[in-house]
Amino acid sequence: MLPWAASVCVLALVALGLAGALTTTRAAAAGVPWRVDGVHTAAPPVASSFVAPNDVAFDDIGRLVVADFAANGVLRQGTDGTWETIAGFGTHAAAMWNPSAVAALPDGGFVVAEAGRRTVTVLDATGAVVRRVPSPPTRRAVSELAVEGSTVWAAAPGSGALWTADLGVGAWTAVDGPWSDPAGVALTPDRTALVVSDAVTDEVWRLARGEDEPSAESLGFPTVDRARLLGVAVDPRGAVYVVDNGGGRVWSLGVDGWSVVLDAAPDGSVLVNPTAVSVGAGRLAVADYNRQRVVTAARVDEGSASATSSASQAVPSASETVPSASEVASSPSAAAPSPGGTSPTSTVPIGAGPTGAVPTRADPTGVAEAGPHGSGAPVLAVTGTALVVPGAALAVSAVVAGVVLGAVGRRRRLR
């Protein structure tokens, strides 16, 4: 029995080692700087479960903010892991009515798009409402916001336009650009350019700000199966990230081009209908809408230089003056010039209230029902457990088989 068991155990350990080595090798070959390390389906003690997390954002000190569309609330996770309520859940006046997008301000305040009220709302650091302005003139919900001073940009998939307004005035105009249907918008770290994702053409654009004739540069997103680009983010180092909603993936643009950096939770379960991504100092978060969870990852190469994209920009210095939430809401001329279009301004009426339902086929961002990866989907490119778990199962099965075979052989010898 012993030779049999020993041989099988050795083979099992080899198989397990190969599985782990394969995981590491694939991740290293892809140049992936992220390790998937967490999945959040609840925010205890303030929320027993997420219902429809539609947007995520990191603030300047690394706290994670989550806008839960169907639960009518905005939550924040501290750097110590504890959760707190930013804007209360429910249908009362202080609650967020179907928050579909959130941006964290440098002073601790927030700007939230409320689909239920059809407003864009400025909150101070305590969650108190500073100002509400009407949403962009479209029936489509805002899926992502970018804010600089009192200027806000809003992407509303299905509207066919990128919108901008001064939060002190609330009149929206369309931003000129080469896109067909902007679905995500983010600012570069030095605030000199916008990065915009297009849900129809599956392209990512970089648009310079403050120019008489703003020029848009294509970042060359690859042609892949089932892609539908939604949320976009730019990390403090200037690297661009975009959510591939149709394929259930997050892509990053590095010096070697685009690559998948995340497409599953630590247990190997794939993303289904992801809508937004945010990247802070060493942290990444994805709103995995249909699975009702937020998946997080940690930067692996935190002590070394990471790949940066062609949209890389310098991080603004700490000496720059940053407006507060009240200044954002009340100073119409505080922001730098933005690339505005020539569309006439208009407003929309405030809605009656939150919906409360959880859309699955057509969610607040207008995305279609997501499904399994297409045949051309890239291999999982994270150092997670997707390949280690099957290896461990193989090892356990091999050990059990060895014990059984050894016992059978012993019985035969005794006879």
Tab-separated table of C-alpha atoms in Angstrom:
chain	number	residue	atom	x	y	z
A	1	MET	CA	0.000	0.000	0.000
A	2	LEU	CA	2.759	2.395	0.845
A	3	PRO	CA	4.425	2.455	-2.598
A	4	TRP	CA	1.031	3.029	-4.238
A	5	ALA	CA	0.026	5.817	-1.831
A	6	ALA	CA	3.437	7.474	-1.946
A	7	SER	CA	3.492	7.492	-5.745
A	8	VAL	CA	-0.011	8.893	-6.022
A	9	CYS	CA	0.674	11.593	-3.420
A	10	VAL	CA	3.790	12.687	-5.313
A	11	LEU	CA	1.799	12.883	-8.551
A	12	ALA	CA	-0.919	14.881	-6.780
A	13	LEU	CA	1.555	17.381	-5.405
A	14	VAL	CA	3.158	17.752	-8.820
A	15	ALA	CA	-0.265	18.376	-10.390
A	16	LEU	CA	-1.112	20.973	-7.757
A	17	GLY	CA	2.237	22.681	-8.243
A	18	LEU	CA	1.775	22.772	-12.000
A	19	ALA	CA	-1.692	24.297	-11.594
A	20	GLY	CA	-0.361	27.076	-9.369
A	21	ALA	CA	2.626	27.633	-11.641
A	22	LEU	CA	0.327	27.872	-14.662
A	23	THR	CA	-1.761	30.532	-12.950
A	24	THR	CA	1.304	32.597	-12.100
A	25	THR	CA	2.842	32.105	-15.535
A	26	ARG	CA	-0.279	33.227	-17.373
A	27	ALA	CA	-0.581	36.318	-15.200
A	28	ALA	CA	3.104	37.155	-15.575
A	29	ALA	CA	3.009	36.627	-19.322
A	30	ALA	CA	0.123	39.077	-19.596
A	31	GLY	CA	2.019	41.655	-17.545
A	32	VAL	CA	-0.908	41.926	-15.130
A	33	PRO	CA	-0.202	44.279	-12.194
A	34	TRP	CA	-3.340	43.305	-10.235
A	35	ARG	CA	-4.279	40.464	-7.892
A	36	VAL	CA	-8.002	39.863	-7.319
A	37	ASP	CA	-8.379	39.785	-3.545
A	38	GLY	CA	-11.969	40.480	-2.530
A	39	VAL	CA	-15.648	40.281	-3.349
A	40	HIS	CA	-18.284	42.310	-1.501
A	41	THR	CA	-21.953	41.321	-1.611
A	42	ALA	CA	-22.937	43.248	1.512
A	43	ALA	CA	-21.845	46.245	3.563
A	44	PRO	CA	-22.327	45.249	7.197
A	45	PRO	CA	-23.662	46.670	9.406
A	46	VAL	CA	-25.334	49.278	7.176
A	47	ALA	CA	-26.573	47.030	4.326
A	48	SER	CA	-27.302	43.320	4.466
A	49	SER	CA	-26.726	42.947	0.734
A	50	PHE	CA	-26.084	44.897	-2.428
A	51	VAL	CA	-29.024	44.974	-4.811
A	52	ALA	CA	-27.737	46.665	-7.959
A	53	PRO	CA	-24.314	48.316	-7.555
A	54	ASN	CA	-24.080	50.484	-10.660
A	55	ASP	CA	-21.059	52.710	-9.991
A	56	VAL	CA	-17.939	52.702	-7.828
A	57	ALA	CA	-15.389	55.380	-6.995
A	58	PHE	CA	-12.319	55.794	-4.815
A	59	ASP	CA	-11.860	59.071	-2.981
A	60	ASP	CA	-8.513	60.803	-2.528
A	61	ILE	CA	-7.599	58.814	0.587
A	62	GLY	CA	-8.501	55.416	-0.842
A	63	ARG	CA	-12.004	54.880	0.532
A	64	LEU	CA	-14.374	52.952	-1.735
A	65	VAL	CA	-17.745	54.545	-2.574
A	66	VAL	CA	-20.591	52.443	-4.024
A	67	ALA	CA	-23.826	53.712	-5.625
A	68	ASP	CA	-26.505	51.020	-5.290
A	69	PHE	CA	-29.176	51.829	-7.887
A	70	ALA	CA	-32.053	49.652	-6.680
A	71	ALA	CA	-31.327	49.976	-2.947
A	72	ASN	CA	-31.498	53.789	-3.205
A	73	GLY	CA	-28.312	54.463	-1.264
A	74	VAL	CA	-24.655	55.464	-1.388
A	75	LEU	CA	-22.151	53.618	0.823
A	76	ARG	CA	-18.494	54.098	1.659
A	77	GLN	CA	-15.929	51.586	2.882
A	78	GLY	CA	-13.098	52.972	4.988
A	79	THR	CA	-9.495	51.939	4.553
A	80	ASP	CA	-9.957	49.743	7.640
A	81	GLY	CA	-12.755	47.807	5.892
A	82	THR	CA	-15.712	49.251	7.812
A	83	TRP	CA	-18.776	50.489	5.917
A	84	GLU	CA	-20.873	53.589	6.499
A	85	THR	CA	-23.934	55.134	4.861
A	86	ILE	CA	-23.304	58.341	2.936
A	87	ALA	CA	-26.876	58.923	1.821
A	88	GLY	CA	-29.659	57.014	3.499
A	89	PHE	CA	-31.600	54.162	1.943
A	90	GLY	CA	-35.321	54.427	1.282
A	91	THR	CA	-37.704	56.876	-0.331
A	92	HIS	CA	-37.547	59.716	2.192
A	93	ALA	CA	-36.259	63.150	1.236
A	94	ALA	CA	-32.691	62.523	2.428
A	95	ALA	CA	-32.343	59.227	0.543
A	96	MET	CA	-30.756	58.849	-2.877
A	97	TRP	CA	-33.391	57.908	-5.439
A	98	ASN	CA	-31.849	55.333	-7.783
A	99	PRO	CA	-28.249	56.627	-7.664
A	100	SER	CA	-26.735	55.575	-10.989
A	101	ALA	CA	-23.363	57.372	-10.829
A	102	VAL	CA	-21.129	58.865	-8.145
A	103	ALA	CA	-17.965	60.973	-8.114
A	104	ALA	CA	-15.953	61.665	-4.948
A	105	LEU	CA	-14.760	65.243	-4.439
A	106	PRO	CA	-11.357	66.125	-2.943
A	107	ASP	CA	-12.924	67.767	0.122
A	108	GLY	CA	-14.870	64.611	1.041
A	109	GLY	CA	-18.093	65.605	-0.705
A	110	PHE	CA	-19.815	63.817	-3.590
A	111	VAL	CA	-21.666	64.393	-6.815
A	112	VAL	CA	-24.411	61.806	-7.423
A	113	ALA	CA	-26.647	61.250	-10.442
A	114	GLU	CA	-30.130	60.315	-9.182
A	115	ALA	CA	-32.103	58.535	-11.900
A	116	GLY	CA	-35.239	58.457	-9.736
A	117	ARG	CA	-35.275	62.227	-9.295
A	118	ARG	CA	-33.635	62.917	-12.663
A	119	THR	CA	-31.154	65.217	-10.956
A	120	VAL	CA	-27.432	65.570	-10.383
A	121	THR	CA	-26.889	66.218	-6.684
A	122	VAL	CA	-23.961	67.721	-4.777
A	123	LEU	CA	-23.463	66.354	-1.240
A	124	ASP	CA	-21.065	67.633	1.401
A	125	ALA	CA	-18.779	65.370	3.438
A	126	THR	CA	-21.615	64.541	5.863
A	127	GLY	CA	-23.973	63.460	3.074
A	128	ALA	CA	-26.138	66.581	3.349
A	129	VAL	CA	-27.544	67.922	0.080
A	130	VAL	CA	-25.833	71.137	-1.031
A	131	ARG	CA	-27.543	71.538	-4.387
A	132	ARG	CA	-29.584	69.643	-6.962
A	133	VAL	CA	-29.673	70.451	-10.682
A	134	PRO	CA	-31.681	68.680	-13.413
A	135	SER	CA	-30.042	65.755	-15.218
A	136	PRO	CA	-28.966	66.031	-18.865
A	137	PRO	CA	-31.875	66.422	-21.329
A	138	THR	CA	-32.323	62.720	-22.058
A	139	ARG	CA	-34.491	59.970	-20.651
A	140	ARG	CA	-31.442	57.744	-20.299
A	141	ALA	CA	-29.821	57.449	-16.877
A	142	VAL	CA	-26.369	58.884	-16.257
A	143	SER	CA	-23.876	56.036	-15.824
A	144	GLU	CA	-20.697	57.987	-15.036
A	145	LEU	CA	-19.610	61.442	-13.877
A	146	ALA	CA	-16.359	63.408	-13.987
A	147	VAL	CA	-15.986	66.637	-12.023
A	148	GLU	CA	-13.464	69.489	-12.104
A	149	GLY	CA	-14.239	72.604	-10.091
A	150	SER	CA	-17.889	73.392	-10.767
A	151	THR	CA	-17.841	71.697	-14.185
A	152	VAL	CA	-19.354	68.232	-14.500
A	153	TRP	CA	-19.348	65.803	-17.430
A	154	ALA	CA	-21.964	63.073	-17.666
A	155	ALA	CA	-22.125	59.934	-19.804
A	156	ALA	CA	-25.620	58.539	-20.393
A	157	PRO	CA	-25.522	55.416	-22.616
A	158	GLY	CA	-28.279	55.483	-25.201
A	159	SER	CA	-28.395	59.287	-25.375
A	160	GLY	CA	-25.786	59.507	-28.135
A	161	ALA	CA	-23.971	62.418	-26.471
A	162	LEU	CA	-21.462	63.363	-23.784
A	163	TRP	CA	-22.947	66.104	-21.633
A	164	THR	CA	-21.379	68.933	-19.643
A	165	ALA	CA	-22.750	71.613	-17.323
A	166	ASP	CA	-21.773	74.087	-14.657
A	167	LEU	CA	-23.226	72.832	-11.377
A	168	GLY	CA	-23.824	76.408	-10.310
A	169	VAL	CA	-26.184	76.899	-13.255
A	170	GLY	CA	-27.390	73.439	-14.271
A	171	ALA	CA	-27.728	74.083	-18.026
A	172	TRP	CA	-26.366	71.172	-20.100
A	173	THR	CA	-24.683	71.195	-23.493
A	174	ALA	CA	-23.389	68.356	-25.662
A	175	VAL	CA	-19.614	67.961	-25.999
A	176	ASP	CA	-18.360	67.757	-29.563
A	177	GLY	CA	-16.404	64.607	-30.336
A	178	PRO	CA	-16.020	61.613	-32.690
A	179	TRP	CA	-18.023	59.217	-30.507
A	180	SER	CA	-21.408	57.662	-31.303
A	181	ASP	CA	-22.672	56.891	-27.792
A	182	PRO	CA	-20.463	57.873	-24.834
A	183	ALA	CA	-20.927	55.453	-21.929
A	184	GLY	CA	-18.017	56.356	-19.639
A	185	VAL	CA	-16.019	59.492	-18.862
A	186	ALA	CA	-12.989	60.210	-16.667
A	187	LEU	CA	-10.412	62.952	-16.209
A	188	THR	CA	-6.670	62.423	-16.508
A	189	PRO	CA	-4.736	63.048	-13.253
A	190	ASP	CA	-3.596	66.521	-14.332
A	191	ARG	CA	-7.144	67.423	-15.432
A	192	THR	CA	-6.001	68.460	-18.929
A	193	ALA	CA	-7.916	65.776	-20.840
A	194	LEU	CA	-11.038	63.628	-20.778
A	195	VAL	CA	-11.058	59.900	-21.509
A	196	VAL	CA	-14.337	58.741	-23.059
A	197	SER	CA	-15.579	55.217	-23.862
A	198	ASP	CA	-18.047	54.577	-26.699
A	199	ALA	CA	-20.633	51.819	-26.228
A	200	VAL	CA	-21.490	51.614	-29.930
A	201	THR	CA	-18.122	51.749	-31.701
A	202	ASP	CA	-16.174	50.055	-28.841
A	203	GLU	CA	-13.523	52.744	-28.924
A	204	VAL	CA	-11.797	54.777	-26.212
A	205	TRP	CA	-10.939	58.413	-26.871
A	206	ARG	CA	-8.699	60.985	-25.237
A	207	LEU	CA	-9.977	64.552	-25.644
A	208	ALA	CA	-7.712	67.474	-24.739
A	209	ARG	CA	-9.333	70.266	-22.740
A	210	GLY	CA	-8.875	74.018	-22.908
A	211	GLU	CA	-8.114	74.140	-26.645
A	212	ASP	CA	-9.921	76.369	-29.144
A	213	GLU	CA	-10.483	73.275	-31.285
A	214	PRO	CA	-10.210	70.257	-28.951
A	215	SER	CA	-8.636	67.260	-30.646
A	216	ALA	CA	-9.664	63.676	-29.927
A	217	GLU	CA	-7.110	60.866	-30.022
A	218	SER	CA	-8.188	57.257	-30.467
A	219	LEU	CA	-6.614	54.889	-27.934
A	220	GLY	CA	-7.148	51.951	-30.280
A	221	PHE	CA	-9.273	49.476	-28.363
A	222	PRO	CA	-8.955	46.009	-29.996
A	223	THR	CA	-11.748	44.256	-31.859
A	224	VAL	CA	-12.993	41.458	-29.594
A	225	ASP	CA	-16.114	39.287	-29.340
A	226	ARG	CA	-19.151	40.609	-27.457
A	227	ALA	CA	-17.460	43.824	-26.348
A	228	ARG	CA	-19.601	46.727	-25.170
A	229	LEU	CA	-17.611	49.432	-23.429
A	230	LEU	CA	-19.132	51.203	-20.426
A	231	GLY	CA	-17.287	52.679	-17.417
A	232	VAL	CA	-13.791	54.091	-17.817
A	233	ALA	CA	-11.159	55.170	-15.277
A	234	VAL	CA	-7.664	56.649	-15.221
A	235	ASP	CA	-5.418	55.704	-12.304
A	236	PRO	CA	-3.062	58.107	-10.482
A	237	ARG	CA	-0.213	56.919	-12.729
A	238	GLY	CA	-2.177	57.724	-15.892
A	239	ALA	CA	-3.079	54.192	-17.022
A	240	VAL	CA	-6.522	53.836	-18.630
A	241	TYR	CA	-9.042	51.148	-17.615
A	242	VAL	CA	-12.359	50.338	-19.288
A	243	VAL	CA	-15.234	47.946	-18.541
A	244	ASP	CA	-16.158	45.531	-21.328
A	245	ASN	CA	-19.770	44.945	-20.345
A	246	GLY	CA	-20.591	42.400	-23.035
A	247	GLY	CA	-17.530	40.248	-22.409
A	248	GLY	CA	-17.541	40.618	-18.608
A	249	ARG	CA	-13.988	41.970	-18.476
A	250	VAL	CA	-11.899	44.934	-17.378
A	251	TRP	CA	-9.179	46.022	-19.800
A	252	SER	CA	-6.143	48.208	-19.201
A	253	LEU	CA	-3.995	50.133	-21.666
A	254	GLY	CA	-0.275	49.739	-21.012
A	255	VAL	CA	2.913	50.270	-22.976
A	256	ASP	CA	2.318	46.968	-24.780
A	257	GLY	CA	-1.284	47.770	-25.689
A	258	TRP	CA	-4.595	46.628	-24.239
A	259	SER	CA	-4.860	43.546	-22.014
A	260	VAL	CA	-7.473	42.002	-19.720
A	261	VAL	CA	-6.686	42.644	-16.065
A	262	LEU	CA	-9.790	41.231	-14.391
A	263	ASP	CA	-12.712	39.053	-15.469
A	264	ALA	CA	-13.606	37.013	-12.369
A	265	ALA	CA	-13.893	37.038	-8.590
A	266	PRO	CA	-11.349	35.223	-6.373
A	267	ASP	CA	-13.429	32.024	-6.573
A	268	GLY	CA	-13.282	32.052	-10.383
A	269	SER	CA	-16.916	33.147	-10.919
A	270	VAL	CA	-17.021	35.420	-13.973
A	271	LEU	CA	-18.285	38.990	-14.050
A	272	VAL	CA	-21.843	39.343	-15.363
A	273	ASN	CA	-22.953	42.718	-16.679
A	274	PRO	CA	-20.169	44.792	-15.046
A	275	THR	CA	-20.897	48.492	-15.364
A	276	ALA	CA	-18.115	50.544	-13.753
A	277	VAL	CA	-14.472	50.491	-12.665
A	278	SER	CA	-12.468	52.751	-10.374
A	279	VAL	CA	-8.765	52.771	-9.568
A	280	GLY	CA	-7.185	54.449	-6.559
A	281	ALA	CA	-3.761	54.263	-4.969
A	282	GLY	CA	-3.002	50.564	-5.256
A	283	ARG	CA	-6.678	49.488	-5.372
A	284	LEU	CA	-9.132	48.582	-8.142
A	285	ALA	CA	-12.898	48.009	-7.834
A	286	VAL	CA	-15.504	46.790	-10.326
A	287	ALA	CA	-19.289	47.072	-10.034
A	288	ASP	CA	-20.483	43.578	-11.025
A	289	TYR	CA	-24.103	44.625	-11.522
A	290	ASN	CA	-26.023	41.416	-12.251
A	291	ARG	CA	-24.128	39.412	-9.608
A	292	GLN	CA	-25.001	42.124	-7.051
A	293	ARG	CA	-21.435	42.529	-5.830
A	294	VAL	CA	-18.269	44.597	-5.998
A	295	VAL	CA	-15.031	42.820	-6.897
A	296	THR	CA	-11.730	44.336	-5.736
A	297	ALA	CA	-8.071	43.835	-6.588
A	298	ALA	CA	-4.712	45.005	-5.215
A	299	ARG	CA	-1.777	46.248	-7.251
A	300	VAL	CA	1.014	43.689	-7.315
A	301	ASP	CA	3.901	45.949	-8.326
A	302	GLU	CA	3.209	48.743	-5.850
A	303	GLY	CA	6.936	49.333	-5.287
A	304	SER	CA	7.898	49.425	-8.951
A	305	ALA	CA	7.072	51.432	-12.023
A	306	SER	CA	3.887	50.284	-13.718
A	307	ALA	CA	2.841	50.395	-17.327
A	308	THR	CA	1.280	53.691	-18.296
A	309	SER	CA	-0.852	54.443	-21.285
A	310	SER	CA	-0.540	56.941	-24.073
A	311	ALA	CA	-2.995	59.032	-22.076
A	312	SER	CA	-0.557	59.318	-19.124
A	313	GLN	CA	-0.445	62.660	-17.368
A	314	ALA	CA	1.349	64.113	-14.357
A	315	VAL	CA	-0.419	63.974	-11.005
A	316	PRO	CA	-1.388	67.469	-9.799
A	317	SER	CA	0.697	68.843	-6.972
A	318	ALA	CA	-0.582	68.953	-3.413
A	319	SER	CA	-0.345	72.743	-3.463
A	320	GLU	CA	-3.182	73.100	-5.993
A	321	THR	CA	-6.324	74.738	-4.682
A	322	VAL	CA	-9.240	72.305	-4.618
A	323	PRO	CA	-12.819	73.613	-4.407
A	324	SER	CA	-15.159	72.335	-1.715
A	325	ALA	CA	-18.582	70.846	-2.321
A	326	SER	CA	-20.255	74.175	-1.551
A	327	GLU	CA	-17.948	75.955	-4.004
A	328	VAL	CA	-18.692	73.343	-6.652
A	329	ALA	CA	-22.393	74.020	-6.297
A	330	SER	CA	-22.262	77.806	-6.091
A	331	SER	CA	-19.409	79.141	-8.263
A	332	PRO	CA	-20.422	79.140	-11.965
A	333	SER	CA	-17.036	80.341	-13.210
A	334	ALA	CA	-14.705	78.357	-10.965
A	335	ALA	CA	-13.844	75.645	-13.458
A	336	ALA	CA	-11.315	75.690	-16.257
A	337	PRO	CA	-12.709	75.899	-19.816
A	338	SER	CA	-14.266	72.657	-20.962
A	339	PRO	CA	-14.803	71.280	-24.443
A	340	GLY	CA	-18.372	72.405	-24.927
A	341	GLY	CA	-20.555	71.783	-27.943
A	342	THR	CA	-22.974	74.112	-29.655
A	343	SER	CA	-26.155	72.267	-28.709
A	344	PRO	CA	-28.855	74.444	-27.124
A	345	THR	CA	-29.206	74.186	-23.381
A	346	SER	CA	-32.293	72.657	-21.864
A	347	THR	CA	-33.511	71.141	-18.640
A	348	VAL	CA	-35.742	68.248	-17.651
A	349	PRO	CA	-38.376	68.014	-14.907
A	350	ILE	CA	-37.592	66.296	-11.638
A	351	GLY	CA	-38.938	62.754	-11.460
A	352	ALA	CA	-41.497	61.434	-9.025
A	353	GLY	CA	-39.309	59.026	-7.108
A	354	PRO	CA	-37.243	55.859	-7.063
A	355	THR	CA	-38.204	52.716	-8.916
A	356	GLY	CA	-36.961	50.136	-6.412
A	357	ALA	CA	-36.907	47.312	-8.977
A	358	VAL	CA	-33.755	45.462	-10.023
A	359	PRO	CA	-33.418	45.589	-13.810
A	360	THR	CA	-31.589	42.611	-15.316
A	361	ARG	CA	-32.186	42.695	-19.060
A	362	ALA	CA	-32.144	46.471	-19.451
A	363	ASP	CA	-30.472	48.098	-16.461
A	364	PRO	CA	-30.277	51.846	-15.667
A	365	THR	CA	-27.318	52.318	-17.997
A	366	GLY	CA	-29.245	50.892	-20.922
A	367	VAL	CA	-27.021	47.842	-21.310
A	368	ALA	CA	-28.334	44.622	-22.775
A	369	GLU	CA	-28.445	41.381	-20.845
A	370	ALA	CA	-24.958	40.014	-20.349
A	371	GLY	CA	-24.020	36.399	-20.846
A	372	PRO	CA	-21.038	34.042	-20.970
A	373	HIS	CA	-17.878	35.056	-22.735
A	374	GLY	CA	-17.756	34.729	-26.478
A	375	SER	CA	-15.515	32.161	-28.116
A	376	GLY	CA	-12.819	34.759	-28.619
A	377	ALA	CA	-12.676	35.885	-24.984
A	378	PRO	CA	-9.133	36.018	-23.594
A	379	VAL	CA	-7.924	33.689	-20.872
A	380	LEU	CA	-8.335	34.798	-17.255
A	381	ALA	CA	-5.435	37.120	-16.626
A	382	VAL	CA	-5.285	37.387	-12.847
A	383	THR	CA	-3.348	35.637	-10.128
A	384	GLY	CA	-6.523	34.304	-8.561
A	385	THR	CA	-7.697	30.823	-7.628
A	386	ALA	CA	-9.449	29.845	-10.843
A	387	LEU	CA	-6.707	27.358	-11.769
A	388	VAL	CA	-5.509	26.506	-8.277
A	389	VAL	CA	-8.902	25.193	-7.146
A	390	PRO	CA	-9.153	22.560	-9.914
A	391	GLY	CA	-5.564	21.587	-9.143
A	392	ALA	CA	-6.377	21.154	-5.458
A	393	ALA	CA	-9.421	19.040	-6.336
A	394	LEU	CA	-7.261	16.867	-8.571
A	395	ALA	CA	-4.746	16.412	-5.766
A	396	VAL	CA	-7.397	15.399	-3.235
A	397	SER	CA	-8.995	12.997	-5.720
A	398	ALA	CA	-5.625	11.431	-6.455
A	399	VAL	CA	-4.860	10.911	-2.763
A	400	VAL	CA	-8.268	9.278	-2.183
A	401	ALA	CA	-7.754	7.030	-5.193
A	402	GLY	CA	-4.338	6.022	-3.872
A	403	VAL	CA	-5.719	5.065	-0.487
A	404	VAL	CA	-8.511	3.020	-2.067
A	405	LEU	CA	-6.170	1.193	-4.453
A	406	GLY	CA	-3.731	0.511	-1.616
A	407	ALA	CA	-6.502	-0.957	0.534
A	408	VAL	CA	-7.671	-3.204	-2.320
A	409	GLY	CA	-4.128	-4.480	-2.868
A	410	ARG	CA	-3.723	-5.248	0.821
A	411	ARG	CA	-6.954	-7.270	0.930
A	412	ARG	CA	-5.822	-9.362	-2.003
A	413	ARG	CA	-2.494	-10.139	-0.323
A	414	LEU	CA	-4.262	-11.158	2.924
A	415	ARG	CA	-6.376	-13.672	0.998
